[in-house]
Coordinates of C-alpha atoms in Angstrom, one line a residue:
M1 CA 6.8 55.5 9.2
A2 CA 4.1 53.3 7.5
N3 CA 3.0 50.2 9.4
T4 CA 5.3 47.4 8.0
E5 CA 2.8 44.8 9.2
H6 CA 0.4 45.8 6.4
L7 CA 1.1 43.7 3.2
Q8 CA 1.3 44.9 -0.4
Q9 CA -1.4 43.2 -2.5
S10 CA -1.8 42.7 -6.2
S11 CA -4.8 41.4 -8.3
F12 CA -4.4 40.2 -11.9
L13 CA -7.7 40.0 -13.8
Y14 CA -8.6 38.7 -17.3
F15 CA -11.4 39.2 -19.7
T16 CA -11.9 37.0 -22.7
G17 CA -14.9 37.3 -25.0
Q18 CA -16.7 39.6 -27.4
G19 CA -13.6 39.7 -29.5
S20 CA -11.5 40.9 -26.5
D21 CA -8.6 39.3 -24.6
K22 CA -7.7 41.9 -22.0
V23 CA -5.7 42.0 -18.7
Y24 CA -6.2 44.4 -15.8
Q25 CA -3.7 44.7 -12.9
V26 CA -4.3 46.6 -9.7
H27 CA -1.6 47.0 -7.0
L28 CA -1.8 48.2 -3.4
R29 CA 1.8 49.4 -2.7
Q30 CA 3.7 51.2 0.0
K31 CA 5.0 54.6 -1.0
D32 CA 6.8 57.1 1.2
D33 CA 4.9 57.3 4.4
G34 CA 1.6 55.9 3.0
W35 CA 0.0 53.6 0.5
V36 CA -1.1 54.0 -3.2
V37 CA -3.3 52.1 -5.6
D38 CA -1.8 51.7 -9.1
Y39 CA -3.2 49.9 -12.1
G40 CA -2.3 48.7 -15.6
N41 CA -4.6 47.5 -18.4
G42 CA -4.5 46.6 -22.0
R43 CA -4.4 43.7 -24.5
R44 CA -2.9 40.5 -23.0
G45 CA 0.7 40.1 -24.0
G46 CA 0.9 43.7 -25.1
T47 CA 2.2 46.9 -23.3
L48 CA -0.2 48.0 -20.6
A49 CA -1.3 51.5 -20.0
T50 CA -0.6 52.4 -16.4
G51 CA -1.9 54.9 -13.9
T52 CA -2.9 55.4 -10.3
K53 CA -6.2 55.6 -8.4
T54 CA -4.5 57.7 -5.7
S55 CA -3.0 61.1 -6.5
S56 CA -1.0 61.0 -3.2
P57 CA -0.2 58.4 -0.6
L58 CA -3.0 57.5 1.8
A59 CA -3.4 55.7 5.1
Y60 CA -3.4 51.9 4.6
E61 CA -7.1 51.5 5.4
A62 CA -8.2 54.2 2.9
A63 CA -6.0 52.8 0.2
L64 CA -7.2 49.3 0.9
K65 CA -10.8 50.4 0.5
I66 CA -10.0 51.9 -3.0
Y67 CA -8.1 48.7 -4.0
E68 CA -11.0 46.5 -3.0
K69 CA -13.5 48.7 -4.8
V70 CA -11.5 48.6 -8.1
V71 CA -11.2 44.8 -7.9
K72 CA -15.0 44.4 -7.2
E73 CA -15.9 46.8 -10.0
K74 CA -13.8 44.8 -12.5
T75 CA -15.1 41.4 -11.5
S76 CA -18.6 42.6 -11.6
K77 CA -18.0 43.5 -15.3
G78 CA -16.8 40.0 -16.2
Y79 CA -13.1 40.1 -15.3
T80 CA -11.8 36.9 -13.6
P81 CA -8.6 35.9 -11.9
D82 CA -8.4 32.8 -14.1
Q83 CA -6.1 33.3 -17.1
S84 CA -8.5 31.4 -19.3
G85 CA -11.1 34.2 -18.7
A86 CA -13.5 31.7 -17.3
L87 CA -16.1 33.3 -14.9
Y88 CA -15.6 32.9 -11.2
T89 CA -18.0 33.4 -8.3
S90 CA -17.7 36.6 -6.4
T91 CA -18.6 35.7 -2.9
E92 CA -18.7 38.2 0.0
L93 CA -16.9 35.6 2.1
A94 CA -13.7 35.8 0.0
G95 CA -10.8 36.4 2.3
R96 CA -12.6 35.4 5.5
V97 CA -11.5 32.5 7.7
S98 CA -13.3 29.2 6.9
G99 CA -12.2 27.1 9.9
E100 CA -10.9 24.5 7.4
L101 CA -7.1 23.9 7.0
P102 CA -5.6 21.4 4.6
Q103 CA -3.2 18.6 5.3
L104 CA 0.2 19.5 3.8
P105 CA 2.5 16.7 2.7
T106 CA 6.1 16.6 3.8
L107 CA 8.8 16.6 1.1
I108 CA 11.0 13.5 1.0
A109 CA 14.2 12.7 -1.0
E110 CA 14.6 10.1 -3.7
E111 CA 16.6 7.8 -1.5
Q112 CA 13.7 7.5 0.9
L113 CA 11.2 6.3 -1.8
A114 CA 11.8 2.6 -1.9
R115 CA 10.6 2.1 1.7
Y116 CA 7.2 3.5 1.0
L117 CA 6.8 2.1 -2.5
D118 CA 7.3 -1.4 -1.1
D119 CA 5.3 -0.9 2.1
P120 CA 1.6 -2.2 1.7
G121 CA 0.6 0.3 4.4
W122 CA 1.2 3.2 2.0
G123 CA -0.7 4.2 -1.2
L124 CA 0.3 6.5 -4.0
Q125 CA -1.6 9.4 -5.7
E126 CA -0.5 11.9 -8.4
K127 CA 0.6 15.3 -7.0
A128 CA -1.5 17.6 -9.2
D129 CA 0.0 20.9 -10.2
G130 CA -2.6 23.3 -9.0
E131 CA -3.8 25.2 -5.8
N132 CA -4.7 23.4 -2.7
R133 CA -8.5 23.7 -2.3
I134 CA -11.0 22.4 0.2
L135 CA -14.7 22.4 -0.9
L136 CA -17.6 22.8 1.4
I137 CA -20.8 21.5 -0.2
E138 CA -24.1 22.1 1.6
G139 CA -27.4 21.9 -0.2
G140 CA -26.9 23.7 -3.4
T141 CA -24.1 25.9 -2.1
V142 CA -20.4 25.2 -2.9
R143 CA -17.7 27.2 -1.3
G144 CA -13.9 26.9 -1.7
T145 CA -11.0 27.6 0.7
N146 CA -7.2 28.0 0.1
R147 CA -4.2 26.5 1.9
R148 CA -4.4 29.3 4.5
G149 CA -8.0 28.4 5.3
L150 CA -9.5 31.5 3.7
F151 CA -12.6 31.5 1.5
V152 CA -11.8 32.1 -2.1
D153 CA -13.8 32.5 -5.3
I154 CA -14.3 29.3 -7.4
P155 CA -15.3 28.7 -11.0
Q156 CA -18.9 29.6 -11.6
A157 CA -19.4 26.2 -13.3
W158 CA -19.0 24.5 -9.9
V159 CA -21.8 26.4 -8.2
G160 CA -25.1 24.5 -7.9
A161 CA -23.7 21.6 -9.9
A162 CA -23.4 19.2 -6.9
D163 CA -26.1 16.9 -5.7
A164 CA -27.7 18.2 -2.6
H165 CA -26.9 15.8 0.2
A166 CA -28.5 16.1 3.7
G167 CA -25.8 17.8 5.8
R168 CA -22.4 19.1 4.8
T169 CA -19.8 17.4 2.6
V170 CA -16.2 18.5 2.7
I171 CA -13.7 17.4 0.0
A172 CA -10.0 18.1 -0.2
G173 CA -8.2 18.4 -3.5
E174 CA -6.4 20.5 -6.1
H175 CA -7.9 23.3 -8.2
V176 CA -6.4 22.9 -11.7
G177 CA -7.9 25.1 -14.5
D178 CA -11.6 24.5 -14.4
A179 CA -11.2 21.1 -12.8
F180 CA -11.3 19.9 -9.2
L181 CA -9.0 16.9 -8.6
A182 CA -10.1 15.3 -5.3
F183 CA -7.8 13.2 -3.1
D184 CA -9.5 13.1 0.3
L185 CA -12.9 13.3 2.0
L186 CA -13.3 15.0 5.4
E187 CA -17.1 15.0 5.8
M188 CA -19.9 13.3 4.0
A189 CA -23.6 14.2 4.4
G190 CA -22.9 15.7 7.8
Q191 CA -20.8 12.8 9.1
D192 CA -17.3 13.7 10.2
L193 CA -14.8 11.3 8.7
R194 CA -11.5 13.0 9.9
G195 CA -10.8 10.3 12.5
A196 CA -11.3 7.4 10.0
P197 CA -8.4 5.8 8.3
F198 CA -7.4 7.3 4.9
I199 CA -8.3 4.2 3.0
E200 CA -11.8 4.3 4.4
R201 CA -12.2 8.0 3.6
F202 CA -11.0 7.4 0.1
G203 CA -13.7 4.7 -0.5
H204 CA -16.4 7.2 0.6
L205 CA -14.8 9.9 -1.6
R206 CA -15.4 7.9 -4.8
K207 CA -19.0 7.5 -3.9
A208 CA -19.5 11.2 -3.1
A209 CA -17.8 12.4 -6.3
A210 CA -19.6 10.1 -8.6
T211 CA -22.5 12.5 -9.0
V212 CA -20.5 15.7 -9.5
P213 CA -19.4 16.1 -13.1
W214 CA -16.5 18.6 -12.5
I215 CA -14.8 16.5 -9.8
T216 CA -12.2 13.9 -10.8
V217 CA -10.9 11.6 -8.1
L218 CA -7.1 11.1 -8.2
A219 CA -6.5 7.3 -8.5
L220 CA -4.9 5.5 -5.5
E221 CA -2.3 2.8 -6.2
L222 CA -2.0 0.2 -3.4
S223 CA 0.4 -2.6 -4.6
A224 CA 4.1 -2.2 -4.9
E225 CA 3.9 -3.0 -8.6
G226 CA 1.1 -0.5 -9.2
K227 CA 2.9 2.3 -7.2
R228 CA 6.1 1.8 -9.2
R229 CA 4.3 1.7 -12.5
R230 CA 2.3 4.8 -11.8
A231 CA 5.4 6.6 -10.6
A232 CA 7.2 5.8 -13.9
E233 CA 4.1 7.0 -15.9
L234 CA 4.0 10.3 -14.0
L235 CA 7.8 10.8 -14.6
A236 CA 7.3 10.0 -18.4
A237 CA 4.4 12.5 -18.6
H238 CA 6.5 15.3 -17.0
S239 CA 4.1 15.5 -14.1
E240 CA 5.0 17.4 -10.9
G241 CA 5.4 14.3 -8.8
Y242 CA 3.3 12.1 -6.4
V243 CA 2.1 11.8 -2.8
L244 CA 2.5 8.8 -0.6
K245 CA -0.4 8.3 1.9
A246 CA -0.4 6.2 5.1
L247 CA -3.5 4.2 4.6
D248 CA -4.4 3.8 8.3
A249 CA -3.9 7.4 9.2
P250 CA -6.6 9.8 10.3
F251 CA -6.8 13.3 8.8
A252 CA -4.9 16.0 10.6
A253 CA -4.5 19.6 9.4
G254 CA -1.1 21.1 8.9
R255 CA 2.3 19.6 7.9
S256 CA 1.9 15.8 8.0
S257 CA 4.2 12.8 8.4
A258 CA 1.4 10.6 7.2
S259 CA 1.4 12.3 3.8
L260 CA 4.7 12.5 1.9
K261 CA 5.4 14.2 -1.4
F262 CA 8.1 13.5 -4.0
K263 CA 8.7 16.1 -6.7
F264 CA 10.5 15.3 -10.0
N265 CA 11.5 18.9 -10.2
Q266 CA 12.1 21.3 -7.3
S267 CA 10.1 24.5 -7.0
A268 CA 10.0 27.3 -4.6
T269 CA 7.6 30.2 -3.8
C270 CA 9.7 33.3 -4.4
E271 CA 9.3 37.1 -4.1
V272 CA 9.7 39.3 -7.2
L273 CA 12.6 41.7 -6.5
R274 CA 12.5 43.6 -9.8
V275 CA 11.0 43.6 -13.2
N276 CA 13.5 43.5 -16.1
A277 CA 13.3 44.9 -19.6
Q278 CA 13.2 41.6 -21.5
R279 CA 10.1 40.0 -20.0
S280 CA 11.8 38.5 -17.0
V281 CA 11.8 39.2 -13.3
A282 CA 14.4 38.8 -10.6
V283 CA 13.3 36.5 -7.7
G284 CA 14.6 36.0 -4.2
L285 CA 14.1 34.3 -0.9
R286 CA 14.8 35.3 2.7
D287 CA 17.4 33.4 4.7
E288 CA 17.2 32.5 8.4
A289 CA 18.4 36.0 9.4
G290 CA 15.6 37.6 7.3
A291 CA 18.0 38.9 4.6
M292 CA 16.8 38.7 1.0
V293 CA 18.9 36.4 -1.2
D294 CA 18.8 37.1 -5.0
L295 CA 18.3 33.8 -6.8
G296 CA 18.5 35.2 -10.4
N297 CA 16.1 36.0 -13.2
V298 CA 13.3 33.9 -14.7
T299 CA 11.5 34.6 -18.0
V300 CA 7.8 35.3 -17.9
P301 CA 5.9 33.6 -20.8
P302 CA 4.4 36.0 -23.4
G303 CA 0.8 35.0 -22.5
E304 CA 1.3 36.0 -18.8
A305 CA 1.2 39.5 -17.2
L306 CA 4.4 40.6 -15.7
P307 CA 4.1 40.3 -11.9
A308 CA 4.8 43.4 -9.9
V309 CA 7.6 43.8 -7.4
G310 CA 6.6 42.1 -4.1
T311 CA 4.4 39.6 -5.8
L312 CA 4.8 35.9 -4.8
V313 CA 5.5 33.5 -7.7
E314 CA 6.3 29.9 -8.1
V315 CA 9.6 29.0 -9.8
R316 CA 10.6 25.5 -10.9
Y317 CA 14.4 24.9 -11.0
L318 CA 16.8 22.1 -11.6
Y319 CA 19.0 22.9 -8.6
R320 CA 20.8 25.8 -7.0
Y321 CA 24.6 26.2 -6.9
A322 CA 25.7 26.6 -3.3
G323 CA 25.7 30.3 -2.6
G324 CA 24.5 31.0 -6.1
K325 CA 21.5 31.3 -8.3
F326 CA 18.8 28.8 -9.6
E327 CA 19.8 26.7 -12.6
Q328 CA 17.3 26.4 -15.4
P329 CA 14.5 28.3 -13.6
V330 CA 11.0 28.1 -15.1
Y331 CA 8.2 30.5 -14.2
K332 CA 5.1 28.7 -13.1
G333 CA 2.8 31.5 -12.1
R334 CA 1.7 33.7 -9.2
R335 CA 0.9 32.3 -5.8
P336 CA -1.9 34.3 -4.2
D337 CA -2.5 31.5 -1.7
M338 CA 0.9 32.0 -0.1
T339 CA 2.3 34.8 2.2
P340 CA 5.7 36.5 2.3
A341 CA 6.5 34.2 5.3
D342 CA 6.5 31.3 2.9
A343 CA 9.2 32.8 0.6
V344 CA 12.1 31.5 2.6
L345 CA 15.4 30.0 1.5
S346 CA 14.9 26.8 3.5
Q347 CA 12.5 25.6 0.7
V348 CA 15.6 25.0 -1.5
T349 CA 16.9 21.6 -0.8
R350 CA 18.5 20.5 -4.1
I351 CA 21.9 22.3 -3.8
K352 CA 24.9 21.5 -5.9
D353 CA 28.6 22.3 -5.2
R354 CA 30.0 24.3 -8.2
S355 CA 33.5 22.8 -7.9
A356 CA 32.0 19.3 -7.9
A357 CA 29.9 20.1 -11.0
L358 CA 33.0 21.4 -12.8
E359 CA 34.8 18.1 -12.0
E360 CA 31.9 16.1 -13.3
D361 CA 31.9 18.2 -16.6
G362 CA 35.6 17.5 -17.0
E363 CA 35.2 13.8 -16.6
A364 CA 32.4 13.6 -19.2

C-alpha cells in the first residue's frame, strides 16, 4: 500500500491582467498504490478543463517532483496564490522551517469577557480575519512565515519596502489581502524583546512600523471604557472578533493563556469530503477516535475555485446541533497554513440541543 504518512497537496493559482482572469489548480493525490498529479485550468468562475500530468500512478517522491515543477512553472509565468492576482515573491525557502513560531490565542466564551474587559492589566486588539504571519526583516530582505513556522511567499510589494535597520527586526501580525496588520514585535534592530512585557513591545512596534507603508498596527485599547466601546464597534462592523492581551506578559510561542480570543461567529478548519454539483462541498471533522464526521454542505462563492477533496477550508457557522450538521455555514476560503491534524471536531464548541431549540421556537 501507499505510504499514508504522505499528504495530498493542492495549489490554487490565479492570473489577472492583459485582459485575462484565469485560475489554475494542481493536485497531488493518492490513487491506487501510488500518486498522481492532476490539474484544472480556465476562466475564473467558469468550467475548468481538467487533465493529468501523470499517465499512471507514481511513487510519492516522483509525483511530488512533478507537482512542484508545475507550480514553479506557473508562478514564474505570473500566476499567484492570491485571489486578487497580485504578484507574490517566489522564494526558494518556501516550505522550509524558519525557527519562528507564533503565539496562538486561546478561545474564551462570552461569559468570561467581563473579567478581562474591566481588568486594567489586559488590553484589547481587533482579531483580523487573515493568515497568521511573522515577518523577518533584515537589511533590504523581507521574509514571511506561517503559523506552522514555515517560510511562505509574500506579496511582492512588501519586498525591499522596509527601512534597513541594523540587525534583524521580527514582527508578528496577520496577512490580509495585500496588507500586513501588525500586533506584536519580537525583535527590533537585533534586540530580542520576547522577554519584555507586551505593553513595552507594543510601544516599540509603533516606532518600528512607522516607516513601513504597507504595515498597519492594530490599535490597542487599555481602559475598560475603550475596550467595551471597541468591542461594540467591531461587532457592529461584522468583524471576526477581538483578542485580549495580558499587558505584563512576555512573548511565548504556542497556545497562550496570556492571549485570549473572542469570536462573534464560530469557525472551524474542515476537510472537504466531496464536491457537489451545485457549487457546494461537503465538509467534515475527525472525532477523538479518528472517525470522520460529516458536518454538511457549504456553498462556494462564484468567484472562488471549487476546492478538491482533501483540501482544508475554513467554514464559519452559527452553531452545530448536537450530533448533527452546521447551521448557516459560510465558506471563508482554503487554509493552506493548516494540516489535517487541525481538522478535528473539538474545534466546535457552540453546540445546541435540537429539542431545546424546538421548544424555544414554540414559545416565540
